[in-house]
PDB file of C-alpha atoms in Angstrom:
ATOM      1  CA  MET A  15      -7.808   0.739  -8.072  1.00 40.00           C
ATOM      2  CA  SER A  16      -4.935   0.305 -10.856  1.00 42.00           C
ATOM      3  CA  GLU A  17      -2.126   2.397  -8.888  1.00 59.00           C
ATOM      4  CA  SER A  18       0.276   0.514  -6.202  1.00 61.00           C
ATOM      5  CA  ILE A  19      -0.383   2.176  -2.895  1.00 69.00           C
ATOM      6  CA  GLN A  20       3.147   0.995  -2.091  1.00 90.00           C
ATOM      7  CA  THR A  21       3.022  -1.012   0.940  1.00 96.00           C
ATOM      8  CA  ALA A  22      -0.334  -2.429   2.968  1.00 98.00           C
ATOM      9  CA  VAL A  23      -0.578  -4.285   5.994  1.00 98.00           C
ATOM     10  CA  VAL A  24      -3.333  -7.077   6.088  1.00 98.00           C
ATOM     11  CA  THR A  25      -4.090  -8.956   9.284  1.00 98.00           C
ATOM     12  CA  GLY A  26      -6.059 -12.226   8.935  1.00 97.00           C
ATOM     13  CA  ALA A  27      -4.222 -12.672   5.677  1.00 97.00           C
ATOM     14  CA  GLY A  28      -3.737 -16.203   5.585  1.00 96.00           C
ATOM     15  CA  ARG A  29      -7.379 -17.068   4.474  1.00 95.00           C
ATOM     16  CA  GLY A  30     -10.988 -15.611   3.321  1.00 96.00           C
ATOM     17  CA  PHE A  31     -11.310 -11.919   2.847  1.00 97.00           C
ATOM     18  CA  GLY A  32      -7.736 -11.325   4.283  1.00 97.00           C
ATOM     19  CA  ARG A  33      -6.132 -13.217   1.858  1.00 97.00           C
ATOM     20  CA  ALA A  34      -8.286 -12.060  -1.313  1.00 98.00           C
ATOM     21  CA  ILE A  35      -7.626  -8.390  -0.205  1.00 98.00           C
ATOM     22  CA  SER A  36      -3.575  -9.454   0.307  1.00 98.00           C
ATOM     23  CA  ALA A  37      -4.202 -10.530  -3.773  1.00 97.00           C
ATOM     24  CA  ALA A  38      -5.870  -7.960  -4.682  1.00 97.00           C
ATOM     25  CA  LEU A  39      -3.080  -5.246  -3.361  1.00 97.00           C
ATOM     26  CA  ALA A  40       0.007  -7.484  -4.938  1.00 96.00           C
ATOM     27  CA  ALA A  41      -1.990  -7.425  -8.009  1.00 96.00           C
ATOM     28  CA  THR A  42      -1.506  -3.469  -7.961  1.00 95.00           C
ATOM     29  CA  GLY A  43       2.314  -3.794  -7.655  1.00 94.00           C
ATOM     30  CA  SER A  44       1.860  -2.872  -3.882  1.00 96.00           C
ATOM     31  CA  ARG A  45       4.065  -4.502  -1.343  1.00 97.00           C
ATOM     32  CA  VAL A  46       1.542  -6.710   1.250  1.00 98.00           C
ATOM     33  CA  VAL A  47       2.941  -7.256   4.472  1.00 98.00           C
ATOM     34  CA  GLY A  48       0.185 -10.262   5.407  1.00 98.00           C
ATOM     35  CA  ILE A  49      -0.004 -11.156   9.326  1.00 98.00           C
ATOM     36  CA  ALA A  50      -1.829 -14.290  10.517  1.00 97.00           C
ATOM     37  CA  ARG A  51      -1.272 -17.156  13.236  1.00 96.00           C
ATOM     38  CA  ASP A  52      -0.872 -19.911  10.806  1.00 96.00           C
ATOM     39  CA  ALA A  53       2.714 -19.742   9.307  1.00 97.00           C
ATOM     40  CA  GLU A  54       1.484 -22.894   6.691  1.00 96.00           C
ATOM     41  CA  ARG A  55      -1.347 -20.725   5.409  1.00 96.00           C
ATOM     42  CA  LEU A  56       1.139 -17.838   4.981  1.00 97.00           C
ATOM     43  CA  ALA A  57       3.562 -19.772   3.268  1.00 97.00           C
ATOM     44  CA  ALA A  58       1.005 -20.637   0.828  1.00 97.00           C
ATOM     45  CA  VAL A  59      -0.420 -17.089  -0.024  1.00 97.00           C
ATOM     46  CA  GLN A  60       3.601 -16.148  -0.398  1.00 96.00           C
ATOM     47  CA  ALA A  61       3.760 -18.897  -2.861  1.00 96.00           C
ATOM     48  CA  GLU A  62       1.006 -17.625  -4.705  1.00 95.00           C
ATOM     49  CA  LEU A  63       1.815 -13.918  -5.099  1.00 96.00           C
ATOM     50  CA  GLY A  64       5.124 -14.021  -4.750  1.00 94.00           C
ATOM     51  CA  ALA A  65       8.000 -11.133  -3.592  1.00 93.00           C
ATOM     52  CA  ASN A  66       4.938  -8.737  -3.214  1.00 94.00           C
ATOM     53  CA  PHE A  67       4.252 -10.317  -0.318  1.00 97.00           C
ATOM     54  CA  THR A  68       6.145 -10.734   3.148  1.00 97.00           C
ATOM     55  CA  PRO A  69       4.779 -13.026   5.654  1.00 98.00           C
ATOM     56  CA  ILE A  70       4.677 -12.595   9.559  1.00 98.00           C
ATOM     57  CA  ALA A  71       3.473 -15.614  11.379  1.00 98.00           C
ATOM     58  CA  ALA A  72       2.256 -13.846  14.937  1.00 98.00           C
ATOM     59  CA  ASP A  73      -0.798 -12.827  16.758  1.00 97.00           C
ATOM     60  CA  ALA A  74      -2.639  -9.871  15.636  1.00 97.00           C
ATOM     61  CA  THR A  75      -3.133  -8.495  18.870  1.00 97.00           C
ATOM     62  CA  ALA A  76       0.436  -7.740  19.958  1.00 98.00           C
ATOM     63  CA  GLU A  77       0.860  -4.479  20.617  1.00 97.00           C
ATOM     64  CA  SER A  78       4.736  -4.925  20.083  1.00 98.00           C
ATOM     65  CA  LEU A  79       4.039  -6.356  16.316  1.00 98.00           C
ATOM     66  CA  ALA A  80       1.513  -3.663  15.355  1.00 98.00           C
ATOM     67  CA  HIS A  81       3.992  -0.702  16.616  1.00 98.00           C
ATOM     68  CA  ASN A  82       7.537  -2.289  15.086  1.00 98.00           C
ATOM     69  CA  THR A  83       5.487  -3.340  11.995  1.00 98.00           C
ATOM     70  CA  ILE A  84       4.556   0.356  11.296  1.00 98.00           C
ATOM     71  CA  ARG A  85       7.928   1.512  12.253  1.00 97.00           C
ATOM     72  CA  GLU A  86       9.611  -0.867   9.964  1.00 97.00           C
ATOM     73  CA  HIS A  87       7.282  -1.010   6.514  1.00 97.00           C
ATOM     74  CA  ALA A  88       5.333   2.209   7.232  1.00 96.00           C
ATOM     75  CA  PRO A  89       2.102   1.270   5.394  1.00 97.00           C
ATOM     76  CA  ARG A  90       0.220   3.555   3.785  1.00 97.00           C
ATOM     77  CA  LEU A  91      -2.948   1.124   3.897  1.00 98.00           C
ATOM     78  CA  LEU A  92      -4.013  -0.767   7.213  1.00 98.00           C
ATOM     79  CA  VAL A  93      -6.722  -3.756   6.669  1.00 98.00           C
ATOM     80  CA  LEU A  94      -8.064  -4.785  10.070  1.00 98.00           C
ATOM     81  CA  ASN A  95      -9.236  -8.363   8.972  1.00 97.00           C
ATOM     82  CA  ALA A  96      -8.540 -10.930  11.647  1.00 97.00           C
ATOM     83  CA  GLY A  97     -10.769 -12.728  13.703  1.00 95.00           C
ATOM     84  CA  VAL A  98     -11.820 -15.917  15.071  1.00 94.00           C
ATOM     85  CA  GLY A  99     -14.831 -17.936  14.762  1.00 90.00           C
ATOM     86  CA  ALA A 100     -17.337 -17.680  17.090  1.00 90.00           C
ATOM     87  CA  LEU A 101     -19.170 -20.732  19.166  1.00 90.00           C
ATOM     88  CA  MET A 102     -22.031 -21.383  17.319  1.00 93.00           C
ATOM     89  CA  ARG A 103     -24.391 -22.151  20.561  1.00 94.00           C
ATOM     90  CA  PRO A 104     -27.135 -19.875  22.152  1.00 95.00           C
ATOM     91  CA  ILE A 105     -26.469 -17.546  25.222  1.00 96.00           C
ATOM     92  CA  GLN A 106     -27.253 -20.112  27.823  1.00 97.00           C
ATOM     93  CA  GLU A 107     -24.910 -22.472  26.126  1.00 96.00           C
ATOM     94  CA  GLN A 108     -22.178 -19.863  26.379  1.00 96.00           C
ATOM     95  CA  THR A 109     -19.575 -19.445  28.991  1.00 97.00           C
ATOM     96  CA  TRP A 110     -18.060 -16.246  29.316  1.00 96.00           C
ATOM     97  CA  ASP A 111     -14.818 -17.299  27.949  1.00 95.00           C
ATOM     98  CA  THR A 112     -16.624 -18.556  24.736  1.00 95.00           C
ATOM     99  CA  PHE A 113     -19.183 -15.126  24.849  1.00 96.00           C
ATOM    100  CA  SER A 114     -15.956 -12.861  24.749  1.00 96.00           C
ATOM    101  CA  ARG A 115     -13.647 -14.433  22.088  1.00 95.00           C
ATOM    102  CA  ASN A 116     -14.225 -12.009  19.305  1.00 96.00           C
ATOM    103  CA  TRP A 117     -13.679  -9.417  21.733  1.00 96.00           C
ATOM    104  CA  ASN A 118     -10.485 -10.865  22.748  1.00 96.00           C
ATOM    105  CA  THR A 119      -9.005 -11.163  19.172  1.00 96.00           C
ATOM    106  CA  ASP A 120     -11.282  -8.894  16.806  1.00 97.00           C
ATOM    107  CA  ALA A 121     -11.775  -6.248  18.909  1.00 98.00           C
ATOM    108  CA  HIS A 122      -8.517  -6.180  20.397  1.00 98.00           C
ATOM    109  CA  HIS A 123      -6.222  -6.050  17.470  1.00 98.00           C
ATOM    110  CA  VAL A 124      -8.331  -3.674  15.952  1.00 98.00           C
ATOM    111  CA  PHE A 125      -7.768  -1.591  18.770  1.00 98.00           C
ATOM    112  CA  THR A 126      -4.311  -2.032  18.708  1.00 98.00           C
ATOM    113  CA  TRP A 127      -3.695  -1.265  15.401  1.00 98.00           C
ATOM    114  CA  THR A 128      -5.631   1.664  15.677  1.00 98.00           C
ATOM    115  CA  ARG A 129      -4.032   3.352  18.443  1.00 98.00           C
ATOM    116  CA  ALA A 130      -0.344   2.194  16.575  1.00 98.00           C
ATOM    117  CA  ALA A 131      -1.933   4.299  13.645  1.00 98.00           C
ATOM    118  CA  LEU A 132      -2.633   7.076  15.346  1.00 98.00           C
ATOM    119  CA  LEU A 133       0.568   7.340  17.964  1.00 98.00           C
ATOM    120  CA  ALA A 134       2.992   6.627  15.098  1.00 97.00           C
ATOM    121  CA  PRO A 135       1.504   8.261  13.589  1.00 98.00           C
ATOM    122  CA  LEU A 136       0.989   6.831   9.822  1.00 98.00           C
ATOM    123  CA  ALA A 137       1.498   9.292   7.330  1.00 97.00           C
ATOM    124  CA  PRO A 138      -0.911  11.892   5.674  1.00 97.00           C
ATOM    125  CA  GLY A 139      -3.061  10.010   3.462  1.00 96.00           C
ATOM    126  CA  SER A 140      -2.821   6.891   4.755  1.00 97.00           C
ATOM    127  CA  VAL A 141      -5.636   4.775   5.306  1.00 98.00           C
ATOM    128  CA  VAL A 142      -7.233   2.088   8.143  1.00 98.00           C
ATOM    129  CA  ILE A 143      -9.721  -0.021   6.899  1.00 98.00           C
ATOM    130  CA  SER A 144     -11.338  -2.242   9.810  1.00 98.00           C
ATOM    131  CA  LEU A 145     -13.546  -5.197   9.086  1.00 98.00           C
ATOM    132  CA  SER A 146     -16.638  -5.135  11.129  1.00 97.00           C
ATOM    133  CA  SER A 147     -19.682  -7.016  10.246  1.00 97.00           C
ATOM    134  CA  ALA A 148     -23.609  -6.748   9.319  1.00 96.00           C
ATOM    135  CA  ALA A 149     -24.224  -8.257  12.814  1.00 95.00           C
ATOM    136  CA  ALA A 150     -23.593  -4.950  14.264  1.00 96.00           C
ATOM    137  CA  LEU A 151     -26.459  -4.087  12.857  1.00 95.00           C
ATOM    138  CA  LEU A 152     -28.635  -7.021  12.681  1.00 90.00           C
ATOM    139  CA  GLY A 153     -27.238  -8.727  15.837  1.00 94.00           C
ATOM    140  CA  SER A 154     -26.024 -13.015  16.001  1.00 94.00           C
ATOM    141  CA  PRO A 155     -27.522 -14.539  18.767  1.00 94.00           C
ATOM    142  CA  LEU A 156     -26.006 -18.006  18.160  1.00 94.00           C
ATOM    143  CA  SER A 157     -22.365 -16.375  18.089  1.00 94.00           C
ATOM    144  CA  GLY A 158     -21.872 -15.045  21.563  1.00 93.00           C
ATOM    145  CA  GLY A 159     -20.403 -11.855  21.981  1.00 95.00           C
ATOM    146  CA  TYR A 160     -19.332 -11.573  18.090  1.00 96.00           C
ATOM    147  CA  ALA A 161     -22.123  -8.685  16.862  1.00 96.00           C
ATOM    148  CA  SER A 162     -21.327  -6.539  20.061  1.00 97.00           C
ATOM    149  CA  ALA A 163     -17.442  -7.008  19.322  1.00 97.00           C
ATOM    150  CA  LYS A 164     -18.325  -5.928  15.571  1.00 97.00           C
ATOM    151  CA  GLN A 165     -20.215  -2.969  16.879  1.00 98.00           C
ATOM    152  CA  ALA A 166     -17.084  -1.928  19.252  1.00 98.00           C
ATOM    153  CA  ILE A 167     -15.121  -1.462  15.725  1.00 98.00           C
ATOM    154  CA  ARG A 168     -17.221   0.669  14.383  1.00 98.00           C
ATOM    155  CA  TYR A 169     -16.833   3.022  17.430  1.00 98.00           C
ATOM    156  CA  MET A 170     -13.379   2.708  17.454  1.00 98.00           C
ATOM    157  CA  ARG A 171     -13.531   3.715  13.693  1.00 98.00           C
ATOM    158  CA  GLY A 172     -15.271   6.933  15.012  1.00 98.00           C
ATOM    159  CA  TYR A 173     -13.309   7.645  17.904  1.00 98.00           C
ATOM    160  CA  ALA A 174      -9.770   7.221  15.737  1.00 98.00           C
ATOM    161  CA  ALA A 175     -11.621   9.343  12.986  1.00 98.00           C
ATOM    162  CA  GLU A 176     -12.251  12.530  15.367  1.00 98.00           C
ATOM    163  CA  GLU A 177      -8.453  12.118  17.161  1.00 98.00           C
ATOM    164  CA  SER A 178      -6.952  12.308  13.349  1.00 98.00           C
ATOM    165  CA  GLU A 179      -9.156  15.238  13.190  1.00 98.00           C
ATOM    166  CA  ARG A 180      -8.239  16.600  16.434  1.00 98.00           C
ATOM    167  CA  GLY A 181      -4.438  16.350  16.166  1.00 98.00           C
ATOM    168  CA  ASN A 182      -4.681  17.082  12.109  1.00 98.00           C
ATOM    169  CA  LEU A 183      -2.831  13.640  11.230  1.00 98.00           C
ATOM    170  CA  GLY A 184      -4.851  13.147   7.790  1.00 98.00           C
ATOM    171  CA  ILE A 185      -5.545   9.683   8.271  1.00 98.00           C
ATOM    172  CA  ARG A 186      -8.601   8.293   7.124  1.00 98.00           C
ATOM    173  CA  PHE A 187     -10.427   5.520   9.045  1.00 98.00           C
ATOM    174  CA  VAL A 188     -13.072   3.509   6.950  1.00 98.00           C
ATOM    175  CA  THR A 189     -15.385   0.624   8.184  1.00 98.00           C
ATOM    176  CA  LEU A 190     -16.802  -2.515   6.126  1.00 98.00           C
ATOM    177  CA  LEU A 191     -19.898  -4.414   7.336  1.00 98.00           C
ATOM    178  CA  PRO A 192     -19.582  -7.575   5.002  1.00 97.00           C
ATOM    179  CA  GLN A 193     -22.831  -9.555   5.164  1.00 96.00           C
ATOM    180  CA  LEU A 194     -22.970 -13.083   5.929  1.00 95.00           C
ATOM    181  CA  THR A 195     -21.612 -15.416   3.246  1.00 95.00           C
ATOM    182  CA  PRO A 196     -20.621 -19.350   2.910  1.00 92.00           C
ATOM    183  CA  ALA A 197     -17.546 -18.161   0.848  1.00 93.00           C
ATOM    184  CA  THR A 198     -15.304 -18.069   3.726  1.00 92.00           C
ATOM    185  CA  ASP A 199     -14.550 -21.083   6.363  1.00 89.00           C
ATOM    186  CA  MET A 200     -16.524 -18.805   9.303  1.00 88.00           C
ATOM    187  CA  GLY A 201     -19.073 -17.790   7.347  1.00 91.00           C
ATOM    188  CA  GLU A 202     -20.081 -21.605   6.217  1.00 91.00           C
ATOM    189  CA  MET A 203     -19.819 -22.513   9.849  1.00 90.00           C
ATOM    190  CA  ALA A 204     -22.064 -19.628  10.768  1.00 92.00           C
ATOM    191  CA  VAL A 205     -24.350 -20.652   7.833  1.00 93.00           C
ATOM    192  CA  ALA A 206     -24.691 -23.837   9.157  1.00 93.00           C
ATOM    193  CA  GLY A 207     -25.805 -23.209  12.632  1.00 92.00           C
ATOM    194  CA  TYR A 208     -28.258 -20.717  11.433  1.00 93.00           C
ATOM    195  CA  ALA A 209     -29.857 -22.775   9.114  1.00 92.00           C
ATOM    196  CA  ALA A 210     -29.975 -25.288  11.674  1.00 91.00           C
ATOM    197  CA  ARG A 211     -31.724 -22.511  13.665  1.00 92.00           C
ATOM    198  CA  THR A 212     -33.777 -21.737  11.244  1.00 92.00           C
ATOM    199  CA  GLY A 213     -34.964 -25.486  10.494  1.00 94.00           C
ATOM    200  CA  VAL A 214     -34.266 -25.601   6.791  1.00 95.00           C
ATOM    201  CA  ASP A 215     -31.186 -27.187   4.943  1.00 94.00           C
ATOM    202  CA  VAL A 216     -28.299 -25.524   3.916  1.00 95.00           C
ATOM    203  CA  PRO A 217     -28.627 -24.876   0.378  1.00 93.00           C
ATOM    204  CA  THR A 218     -32.435 -23.693   1.114  1.00 94.00           C
ATOM    205  CA  PHE A 219     -30.939 -21.020   3.599  1.00 93.00           C
ATOM    206  CA  VAL A 220     -27.771 -19.921   1.302  1.00 94.00           C
ATOM    207  CA  LYS A 221     -30.488 -18.933  -1.258  1.00 93.00           C
ATOM    208  CA  GLY A 222     -32.156 -16.331   1.146  1.00 91.00           C
ATOM    209  CA  LEU A 223     -28.527 -14.694   1.171  1.00 94.00           C
ATOM    210  CA  SER A 224     -28.472 -14.341  -2.717  1.00 93.00           C
ATOM    211  CA  PRO A 225     -26.578 -12.413  -4.020  1.00 96.00           C
ATOM    212  CA  ILE A 226     -23.963 -14.338  -2.506  1.00 96.00           C
ATOM    213  CA  LEU A 227     -20.991 -12.264  -1.329  1.00 97.00           C
ATOM    214  CA  THR A 228     -17.396 -13.338  -2.455  1.00 97.00           C
ATOM    215  CA  PRO A 229     -13.995 -12.570  -1.130  1.00 97.00           C
ATOM    216  CA  GLU A 230     -12.991 -10.905  -4.050  1.00 97.00           C
ATOM    217  CA  MET A 231     -15.948  -8.271  -3.854  1.00 97.00           C
ATOM    218  CA  VAL A 232     -14.946  -7.331  -0.232  1.00 98.00           C
ATOM    219  CA  ALA A 233     -11.093  -7.056  -1.823  1.00 98.00           C
ATOM    220  CA  LYS A 234     -12.498  -4.553  -4.240  1.00 97.00           C
ATOM    221  CA  ALA A 235     -14.465  -2.583  -1.837  1.00 97.00           C
ATOM    222  CA  VAL A 236     -11.171  -2.313  -0.084  1.00 98.00           C
ATOM    223  CA  LEU A 237      -9.153  -0.975  -3.116  1.00 97.00           C
ATOM    224  CA  ASP A 238     -11.792   0.888  -4.204  1.00 97.00           C
ATOM    225  CA  ILE A 239     -12.326   2.722  -0.825  1.00 97.00           C
ATOM    226  CA  ALA A 240      -8.600   2.942  -0.219  1.00 96.00           C
ATOM    227  CA  ALA A 241      -7.985   4.798  -3.304  1.00 96.00           C
ATOM    228  CA  ASP A 242     -11.039   7.395  -3.014  1.00 96.00           C
ATOM    229  CA  PRO A 243     -10.330  10.268  -0.782  1.00 96.00           C
ATOM    230  CA  ASP A 244     -13.794  10.839  -0.608  1.00 96.00           C
ATOM    231  CA  SER A 245     -15.120   8.004   0.605  1.00 97.00           C
ATOM    232  CA  SER A 246     -17.871   7.469   3.175  1.00 97.00           C
ATOM    233  CA  ALA A 247     -16.886   6.307   6.939  1.00 98.00           C
ATOM    234  CA  GLU A 248     -18.857   2.893   7.331  1.00 98.00           C
ATOM    235  CA  TYR A 249     -19.903   0.582   3.986  1.00 98.00           C
ATOM    236  CA  ARG A 250     -22.253  -1.921   4.190  1.00 97.00           C
ATOM    237  CA  VAL A 251     -20.964  -5.180   2.048  1.00 97.00           C
ATOM    238  CA  SER A 252     -23.008  -7.351   0.241  1.00 96.00           C
ATOM    239  CA  GLY A 253     -23.404  -9.232  -3.179  1.00 96.00           C
ATOM    240  CA  SER A 254     -25.030  -6.270  -4.825  1.00 95.00           C
ATOM    241  CA  GLY A 255     -21.495  -4.180  -3.680  1.00 96.00           C
ATOM    242  CA  ALA A 256     -20.490  -1.528  -1.397  1.00 97.00           C
ATOM    243  CA  GLU A 257     -23.155   0.851   0.428  1.00 97.00           C
ATOM    244  CA  PRO A 258     -22.608   4.021   2.084  1.00 97.00           C
ATOM    245  CA  LEU A 259     -23.879   3.818   5.884  1.00 93.00           C
ATOM    246  CA  GLY A 260     -25.988   6.990   7.019  1.00 76.00           C
ATOM    247  CA  LEU A 261     -23.887   7.781  10.531  1.00 54.00           C
ATOM    248  CA  ALA A 262     -27.020  10.108  11.827  1.00 42.00           C
ATOM    249  CA  ASP A 263     -28.698   5.990  12.380  1.00 40.00           C
ATOM    250  CA  PRO A 264     -25.843   3.386  12.753  1.00 40.00           C
ATOM    251  CA  THR A 265     -28.639   1.026  12.786  1.00 38.00           C
ATOM    252  CA  ASN A 266     -29.956   2.073   8.915  1.00 37.00           C
TER     253      ASN A 266
END
């Protein structure tokens, strides 16, 4: 994608996928509004990206934030990437509070921004890309409600796409399902947990994930899909690239 899309909002912009997506968008000349809770991380991103990056240190689940940001900045692209690290324990060692933490951030913020996008509404031709996970397809027995929260994100995309069509809004909704990767802070923690569970060292476990997915690959997928009005609704993203998923069987 070489052309600017004017303004994009990226949640979870302070690190990992969100930071790489923000950098890739800014490189096209797009103005990026980056949201994250950690003001110091956002300041580091702003120092790197310069005037094309506007940081907002806030909780991405807040309804007022979503509505006000859309009203003030009129984005043509929303990238809903915010999330928290799961507590890596088997289910019997979870509490409901730890089990539900990804519901309360990952799924909650996608609901909040999806709702705001439909109510505003975003301009026709706008795109909302939400980050789910390959765990929604495969499960994740060490991460509490993580996989189910990511599956809920897939359903919300479908519901929103239907409402966009019913209302003739012209907003495109897409979900990406990245594979597990050691290339982010959260992924590194999950890799360590699953390596221990399977009784191998981390380098051995990582070899089984090759080719490794990088944040830059996810960023490229976001830009390519945002630029493609004929994109599929869902993509599984791995080190080999972005592959459309068949919606007839969501476990495909």
